[in-house]
Short mmCIF file of C-alpha atoms and ligand atoms in Angstrom, two decimals:
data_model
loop_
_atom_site.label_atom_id
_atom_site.label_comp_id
_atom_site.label_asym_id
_atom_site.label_seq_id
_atom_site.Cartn_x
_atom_site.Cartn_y
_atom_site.Cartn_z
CA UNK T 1 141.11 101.49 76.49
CA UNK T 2 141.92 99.00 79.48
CA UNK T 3 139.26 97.78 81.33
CA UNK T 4 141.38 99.04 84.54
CA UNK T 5 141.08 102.89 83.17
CA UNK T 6 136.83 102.54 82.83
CA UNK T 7 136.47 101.27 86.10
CA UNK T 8 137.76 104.26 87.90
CA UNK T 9 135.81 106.90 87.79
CA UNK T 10 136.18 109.91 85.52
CA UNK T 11 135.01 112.49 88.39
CA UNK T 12 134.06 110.87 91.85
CA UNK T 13 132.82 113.20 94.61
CA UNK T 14 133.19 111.34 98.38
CA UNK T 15 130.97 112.42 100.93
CA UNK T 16 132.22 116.05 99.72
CA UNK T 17 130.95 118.87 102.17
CA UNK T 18 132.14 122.90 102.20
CA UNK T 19 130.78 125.23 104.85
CA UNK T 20 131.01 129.00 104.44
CA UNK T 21 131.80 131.13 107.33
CA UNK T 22 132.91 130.33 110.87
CA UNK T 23 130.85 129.62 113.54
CA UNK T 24 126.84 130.58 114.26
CA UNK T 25 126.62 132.35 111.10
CA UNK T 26 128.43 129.80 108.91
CA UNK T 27 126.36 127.98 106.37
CA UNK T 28 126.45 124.76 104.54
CA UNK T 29 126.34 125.19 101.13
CA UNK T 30 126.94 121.33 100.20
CA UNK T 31 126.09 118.52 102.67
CA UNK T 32 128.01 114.84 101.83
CA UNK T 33 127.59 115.25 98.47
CA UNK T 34 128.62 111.79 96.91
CA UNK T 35 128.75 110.85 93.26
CA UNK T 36 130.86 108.65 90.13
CA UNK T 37 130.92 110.44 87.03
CA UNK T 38 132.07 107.80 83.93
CA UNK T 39 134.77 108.43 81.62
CA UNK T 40 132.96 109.67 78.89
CA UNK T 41 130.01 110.53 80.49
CA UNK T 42 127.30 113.63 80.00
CA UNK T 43 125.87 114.24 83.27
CA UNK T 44 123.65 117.41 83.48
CA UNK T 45 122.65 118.90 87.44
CA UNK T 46 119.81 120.88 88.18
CA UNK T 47 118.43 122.12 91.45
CA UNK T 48 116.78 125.35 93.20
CA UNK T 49 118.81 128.26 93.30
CA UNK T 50 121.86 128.12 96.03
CA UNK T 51 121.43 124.26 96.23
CA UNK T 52 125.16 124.42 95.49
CA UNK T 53 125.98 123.12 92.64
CA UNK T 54 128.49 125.67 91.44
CA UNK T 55 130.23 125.47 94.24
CA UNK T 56 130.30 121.51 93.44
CA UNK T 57 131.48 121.98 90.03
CA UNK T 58 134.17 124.66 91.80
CA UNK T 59 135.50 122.07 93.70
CA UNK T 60 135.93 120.25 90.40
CA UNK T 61 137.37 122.11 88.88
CA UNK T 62 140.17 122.94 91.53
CA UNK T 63 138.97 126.77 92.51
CA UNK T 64 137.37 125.94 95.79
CA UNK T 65 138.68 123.87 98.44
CA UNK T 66 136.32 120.81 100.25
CA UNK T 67 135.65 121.50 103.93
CA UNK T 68 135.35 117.62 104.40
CA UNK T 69 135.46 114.75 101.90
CA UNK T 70 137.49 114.54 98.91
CA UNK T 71 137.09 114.94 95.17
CA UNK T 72 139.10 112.76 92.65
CA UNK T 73 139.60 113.29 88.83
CA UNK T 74 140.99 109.94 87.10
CA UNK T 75 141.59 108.49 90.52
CA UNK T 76 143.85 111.46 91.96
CA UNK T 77 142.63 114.18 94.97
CA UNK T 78 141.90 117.40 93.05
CA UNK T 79 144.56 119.38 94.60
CA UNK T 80 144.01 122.78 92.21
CA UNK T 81 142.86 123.73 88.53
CA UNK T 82 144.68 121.23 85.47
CA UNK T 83 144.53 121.31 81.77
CA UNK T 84 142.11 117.99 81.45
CA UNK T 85 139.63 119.84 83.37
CA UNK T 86 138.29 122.91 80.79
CA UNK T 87 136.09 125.22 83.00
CA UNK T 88 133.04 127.57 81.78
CA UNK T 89 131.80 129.99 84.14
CA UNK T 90 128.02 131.08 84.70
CA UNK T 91 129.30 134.42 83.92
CA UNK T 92 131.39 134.99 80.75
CA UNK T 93 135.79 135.35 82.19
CA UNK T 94 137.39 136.36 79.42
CA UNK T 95 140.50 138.85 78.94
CA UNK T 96 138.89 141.87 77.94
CA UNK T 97 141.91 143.49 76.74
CA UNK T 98 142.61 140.40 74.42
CA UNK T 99 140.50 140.02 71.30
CA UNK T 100 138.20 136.75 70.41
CA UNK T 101 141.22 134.91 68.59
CA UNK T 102 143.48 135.61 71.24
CA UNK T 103 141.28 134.94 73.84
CA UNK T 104 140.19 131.44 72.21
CA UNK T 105 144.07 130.96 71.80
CA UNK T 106 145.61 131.49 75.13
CA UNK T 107 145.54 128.12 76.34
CA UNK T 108 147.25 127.13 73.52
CA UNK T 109 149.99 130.17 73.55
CA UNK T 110 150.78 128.86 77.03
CA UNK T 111 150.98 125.58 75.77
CA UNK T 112 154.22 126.82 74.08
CA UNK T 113 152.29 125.64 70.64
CA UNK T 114 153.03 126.85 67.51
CA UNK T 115 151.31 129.95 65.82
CA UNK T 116 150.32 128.32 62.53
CA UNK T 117 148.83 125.63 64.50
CA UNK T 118 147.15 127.68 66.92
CA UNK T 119 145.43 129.73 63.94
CA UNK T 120 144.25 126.59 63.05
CA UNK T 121 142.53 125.10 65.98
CA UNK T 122 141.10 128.60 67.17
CA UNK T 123 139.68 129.40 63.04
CA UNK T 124 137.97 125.67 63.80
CA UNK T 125 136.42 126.76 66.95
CA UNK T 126 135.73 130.63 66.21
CA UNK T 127 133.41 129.00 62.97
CA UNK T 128 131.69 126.54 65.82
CA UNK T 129 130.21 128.77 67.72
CA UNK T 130 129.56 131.23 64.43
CA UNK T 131 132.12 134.29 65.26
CA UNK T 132 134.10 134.18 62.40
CA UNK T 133 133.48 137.79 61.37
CA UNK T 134 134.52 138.94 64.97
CA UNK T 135 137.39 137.15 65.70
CA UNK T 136 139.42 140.63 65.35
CA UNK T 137 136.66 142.41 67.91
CA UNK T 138 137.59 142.72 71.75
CA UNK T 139 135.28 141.40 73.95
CA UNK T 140 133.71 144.97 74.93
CA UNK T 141 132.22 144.96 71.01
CA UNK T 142 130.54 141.60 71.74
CA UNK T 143 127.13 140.90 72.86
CA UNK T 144 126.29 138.63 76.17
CA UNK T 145 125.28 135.63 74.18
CA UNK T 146 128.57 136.54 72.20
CA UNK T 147 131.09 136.72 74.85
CA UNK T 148 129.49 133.32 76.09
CA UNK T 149 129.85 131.71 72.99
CA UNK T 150 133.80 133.01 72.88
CA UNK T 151 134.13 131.60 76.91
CA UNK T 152 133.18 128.42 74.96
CA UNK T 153 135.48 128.25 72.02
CA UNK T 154 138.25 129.23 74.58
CA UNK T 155 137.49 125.94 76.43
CA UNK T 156 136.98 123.58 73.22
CA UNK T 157 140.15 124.71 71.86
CA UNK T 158 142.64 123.45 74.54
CA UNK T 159 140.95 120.25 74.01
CA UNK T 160 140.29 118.87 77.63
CA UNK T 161 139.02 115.32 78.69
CA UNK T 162 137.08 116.99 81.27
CA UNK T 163 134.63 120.00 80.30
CA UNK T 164 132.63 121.66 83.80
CA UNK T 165 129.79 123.93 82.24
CA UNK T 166 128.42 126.21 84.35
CA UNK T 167 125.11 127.14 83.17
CA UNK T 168 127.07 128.08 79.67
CA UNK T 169 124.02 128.87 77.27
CA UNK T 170 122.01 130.99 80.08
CA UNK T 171 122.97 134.34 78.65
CA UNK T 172 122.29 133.01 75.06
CA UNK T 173 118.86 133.30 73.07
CA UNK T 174 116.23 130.66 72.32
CA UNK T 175 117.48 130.20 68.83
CA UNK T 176 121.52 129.80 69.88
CA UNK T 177 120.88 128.41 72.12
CA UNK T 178 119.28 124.86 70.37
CA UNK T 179 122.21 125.34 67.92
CA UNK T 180 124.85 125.11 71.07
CA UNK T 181 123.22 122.30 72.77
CA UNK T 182 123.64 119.98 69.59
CA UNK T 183 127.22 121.38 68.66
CA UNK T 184 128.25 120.30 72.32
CA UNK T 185 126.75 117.14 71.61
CA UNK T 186 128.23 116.88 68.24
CA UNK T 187 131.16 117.02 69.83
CA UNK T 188 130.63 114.89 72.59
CA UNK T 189 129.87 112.18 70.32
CA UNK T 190 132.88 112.68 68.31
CA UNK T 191 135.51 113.28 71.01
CA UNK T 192 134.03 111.28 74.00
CA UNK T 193 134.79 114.14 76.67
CA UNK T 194 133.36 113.80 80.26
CA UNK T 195 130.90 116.43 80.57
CA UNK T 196 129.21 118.04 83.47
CA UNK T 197 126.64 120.46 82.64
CA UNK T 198 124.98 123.09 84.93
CA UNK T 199 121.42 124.21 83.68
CA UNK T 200 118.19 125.71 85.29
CA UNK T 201 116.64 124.85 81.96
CA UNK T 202 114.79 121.18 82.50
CA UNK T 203 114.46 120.18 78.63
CA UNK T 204 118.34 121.76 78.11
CA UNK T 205 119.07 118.83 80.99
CA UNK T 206 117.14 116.31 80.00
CA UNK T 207 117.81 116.48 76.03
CA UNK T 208 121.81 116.49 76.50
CA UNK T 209 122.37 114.21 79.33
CA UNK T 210 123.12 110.58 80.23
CA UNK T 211 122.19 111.17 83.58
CA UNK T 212 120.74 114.23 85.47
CA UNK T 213 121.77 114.97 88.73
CA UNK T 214 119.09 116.11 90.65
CA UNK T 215 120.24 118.49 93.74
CA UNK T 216 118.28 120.33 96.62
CA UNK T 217 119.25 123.28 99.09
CA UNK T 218 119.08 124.26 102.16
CA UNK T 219 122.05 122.67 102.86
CA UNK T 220 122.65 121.69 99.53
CA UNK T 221 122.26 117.70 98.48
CA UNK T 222 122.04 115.44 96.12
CA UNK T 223 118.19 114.73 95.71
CA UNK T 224 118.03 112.38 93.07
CA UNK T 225 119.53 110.57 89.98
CA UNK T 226 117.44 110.60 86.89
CA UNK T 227 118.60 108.30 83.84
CA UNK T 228 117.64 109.61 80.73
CA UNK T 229 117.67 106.21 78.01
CA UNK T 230 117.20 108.13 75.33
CA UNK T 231 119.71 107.14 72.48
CA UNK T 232 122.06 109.34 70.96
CA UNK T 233 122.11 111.26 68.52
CA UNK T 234 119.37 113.66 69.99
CA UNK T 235 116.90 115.07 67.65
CA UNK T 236 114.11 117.28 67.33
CA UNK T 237 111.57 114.80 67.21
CA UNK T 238 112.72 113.50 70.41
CA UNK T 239 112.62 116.33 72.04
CA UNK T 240 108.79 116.14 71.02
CA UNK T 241 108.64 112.43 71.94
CA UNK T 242 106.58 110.98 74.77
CA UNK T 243 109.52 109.26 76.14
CA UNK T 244 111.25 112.81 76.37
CA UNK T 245 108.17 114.35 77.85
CA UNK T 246 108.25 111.39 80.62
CA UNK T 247 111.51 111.80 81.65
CA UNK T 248 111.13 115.49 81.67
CA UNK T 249 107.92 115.51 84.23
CA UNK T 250 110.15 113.36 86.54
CA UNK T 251 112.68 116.11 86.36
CA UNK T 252 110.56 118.82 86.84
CA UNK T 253 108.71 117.04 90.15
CA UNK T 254 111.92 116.52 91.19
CA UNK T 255 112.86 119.67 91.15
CA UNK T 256 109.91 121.71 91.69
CA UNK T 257 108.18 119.43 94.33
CA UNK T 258 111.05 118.94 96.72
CA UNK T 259 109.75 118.30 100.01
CA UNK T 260 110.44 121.16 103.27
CA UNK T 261 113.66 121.25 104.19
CA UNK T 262 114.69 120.52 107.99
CA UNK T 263 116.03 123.83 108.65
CA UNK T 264 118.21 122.24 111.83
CA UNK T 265 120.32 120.84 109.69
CA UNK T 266 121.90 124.37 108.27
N1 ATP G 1 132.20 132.35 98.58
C1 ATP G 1 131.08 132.19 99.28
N2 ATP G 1 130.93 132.71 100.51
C2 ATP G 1 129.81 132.52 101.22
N3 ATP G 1 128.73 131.82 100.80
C3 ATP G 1 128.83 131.28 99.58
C4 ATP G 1 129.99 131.44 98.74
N4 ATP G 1 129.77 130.77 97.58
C5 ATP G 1 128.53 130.24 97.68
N5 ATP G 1 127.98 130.54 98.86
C6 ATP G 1 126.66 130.11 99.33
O1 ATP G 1 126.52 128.73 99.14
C7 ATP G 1 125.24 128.39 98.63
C8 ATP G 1 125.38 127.63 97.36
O2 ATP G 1 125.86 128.50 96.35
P1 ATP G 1 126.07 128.05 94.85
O3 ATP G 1 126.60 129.23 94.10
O4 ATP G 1 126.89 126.81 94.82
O5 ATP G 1 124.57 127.71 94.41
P2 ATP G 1 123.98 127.34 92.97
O6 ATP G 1 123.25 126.07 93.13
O7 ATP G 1 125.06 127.39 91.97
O8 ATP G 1 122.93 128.52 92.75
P3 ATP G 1 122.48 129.25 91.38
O9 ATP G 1 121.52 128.32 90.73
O10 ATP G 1 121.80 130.49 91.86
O11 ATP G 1 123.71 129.53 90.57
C9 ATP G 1 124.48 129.71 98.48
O12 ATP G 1 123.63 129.89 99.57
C10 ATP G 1 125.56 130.76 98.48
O13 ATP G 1 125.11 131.96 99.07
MG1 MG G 2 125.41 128.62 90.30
#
């Protein structure tokens, strides 16, 4: 990699602000919102409810438009969705008239790429996220944490430089959960994909990230930056570390103690 390539940034939000609505009753869901996201990067955001950061990770990802500012991906205005940028929605999208291998496969069926070769890459990525006895089942069949985990393999499969995670493994349970966050990492590690992670969860933040972006509402903000020098891999016992514990408390206040918001600014 050229040194030229690293120094622009993977994702870089400038002074990025969208307002809903017209007029007195319009609101400001995100207020100058300005951030560089690194090639390679795992950057986690967390913030009260409505402090906007789906609608950030939106305008990421191409599906909402900026009301001022501008958003670049590898140095080029966002403009609409693209391939490098693999989207996962708070709420599970898939085609419920497809089944789990066809859904995982689409990407690759538009692609134009070859059916032997797409039975390989989705078989990989249906075993990831452990549905290989209902890759035949339509999505109707599937549980929540299911479906999510299918939204997911979909994503992965089409191999994008860019993955946006909206609050993925929020519909899965406790136990799946643990097992998702260090498959994502796994293959983080291995593949070197940017990664922007929604959570409400502050340990889920803290134990996958490089950096978590702290965000407030009200009009929505960026509050703070929180590295996390941890070292990768991620383990258990770091999890249960006082280092981890440290960085988590900052998180928390950070979240939890914002200070009142000046309402004149909505
Ligand atoms: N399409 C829309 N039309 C009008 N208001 C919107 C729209 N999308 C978002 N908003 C408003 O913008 C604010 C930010 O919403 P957003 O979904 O980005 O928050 P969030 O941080 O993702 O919240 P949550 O944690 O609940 O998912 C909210 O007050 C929301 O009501
Ligand atoms: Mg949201």
């Amino acid at each position: 990699m050229t040194s030229s390539t690293t120094d622009v940034p993977k994702i870089s939000f400038q002074n990025v602000s969208r307002r809903f609505g017209d007029g007195a009753g319009s609101f400001l869901a995100l207020d100058r919102l300005s951030l560089d996201i690194a090639d390679g990067e795992f950057v986690t955001v967390v913030g009260p409810s409505g402090c906007g950061k789906s609608t950030a990770m939106n305008i990421a990802a191409g599906l909402t438009e900026v009301s001022d500012g501008r958003v670049l991906v590898d140095g080029k205005d966002v403009h609409g969705p693209g391939p490098e940028r693999g989207v996962i929605f708070q709420q599970y999208a898939l085609f419920p008239w497809l089944t789990v291998r066809q859904n995982v496969e689409f990407g690759l069926r538009i692609k134009g790429m070859p059916a032997t070769e797409r039975r390989r890459i989705s078989d990989h990525f249906i075993n990831l996220v452990g549905l290989a006895d209902f890759a035949d089942a339509l999505p109707k069949t599937l549980s929540g944490g299911m479906k999510q985990r299918c939204a997911i393999a979909r994503a992965y499969a089409v191999n994008p430089t860019i993955l946006l995670m909206d609050e993925p493994f929020g519909a899965l349970d406790a136990l799946t959960r643990v097992g998702m966050q260090d498959q994502l990492l796994d293959t983080w590690t291995q593949e070197r994909r940017t990664v922007v992670f929604i959570t409400h969860d502050v340990d889920e933040a803290v134990y996958l990230a490089n950096r978590v972006i702290v965000m407030a509402a009200r009009p929505g903000r960026l509050q703070e930056i929180i590295p996390v020098d941890l070292p990768y891999p991620r383990t258990e016992a770091m999890r249960l570390s006082p280092e981890f514990a440290e960085v988590r408390n900052r998180v928390w206040h950070a979240v939890y103690h914002q200070k009142p918001q000046i309402e004149s600014n909505i």
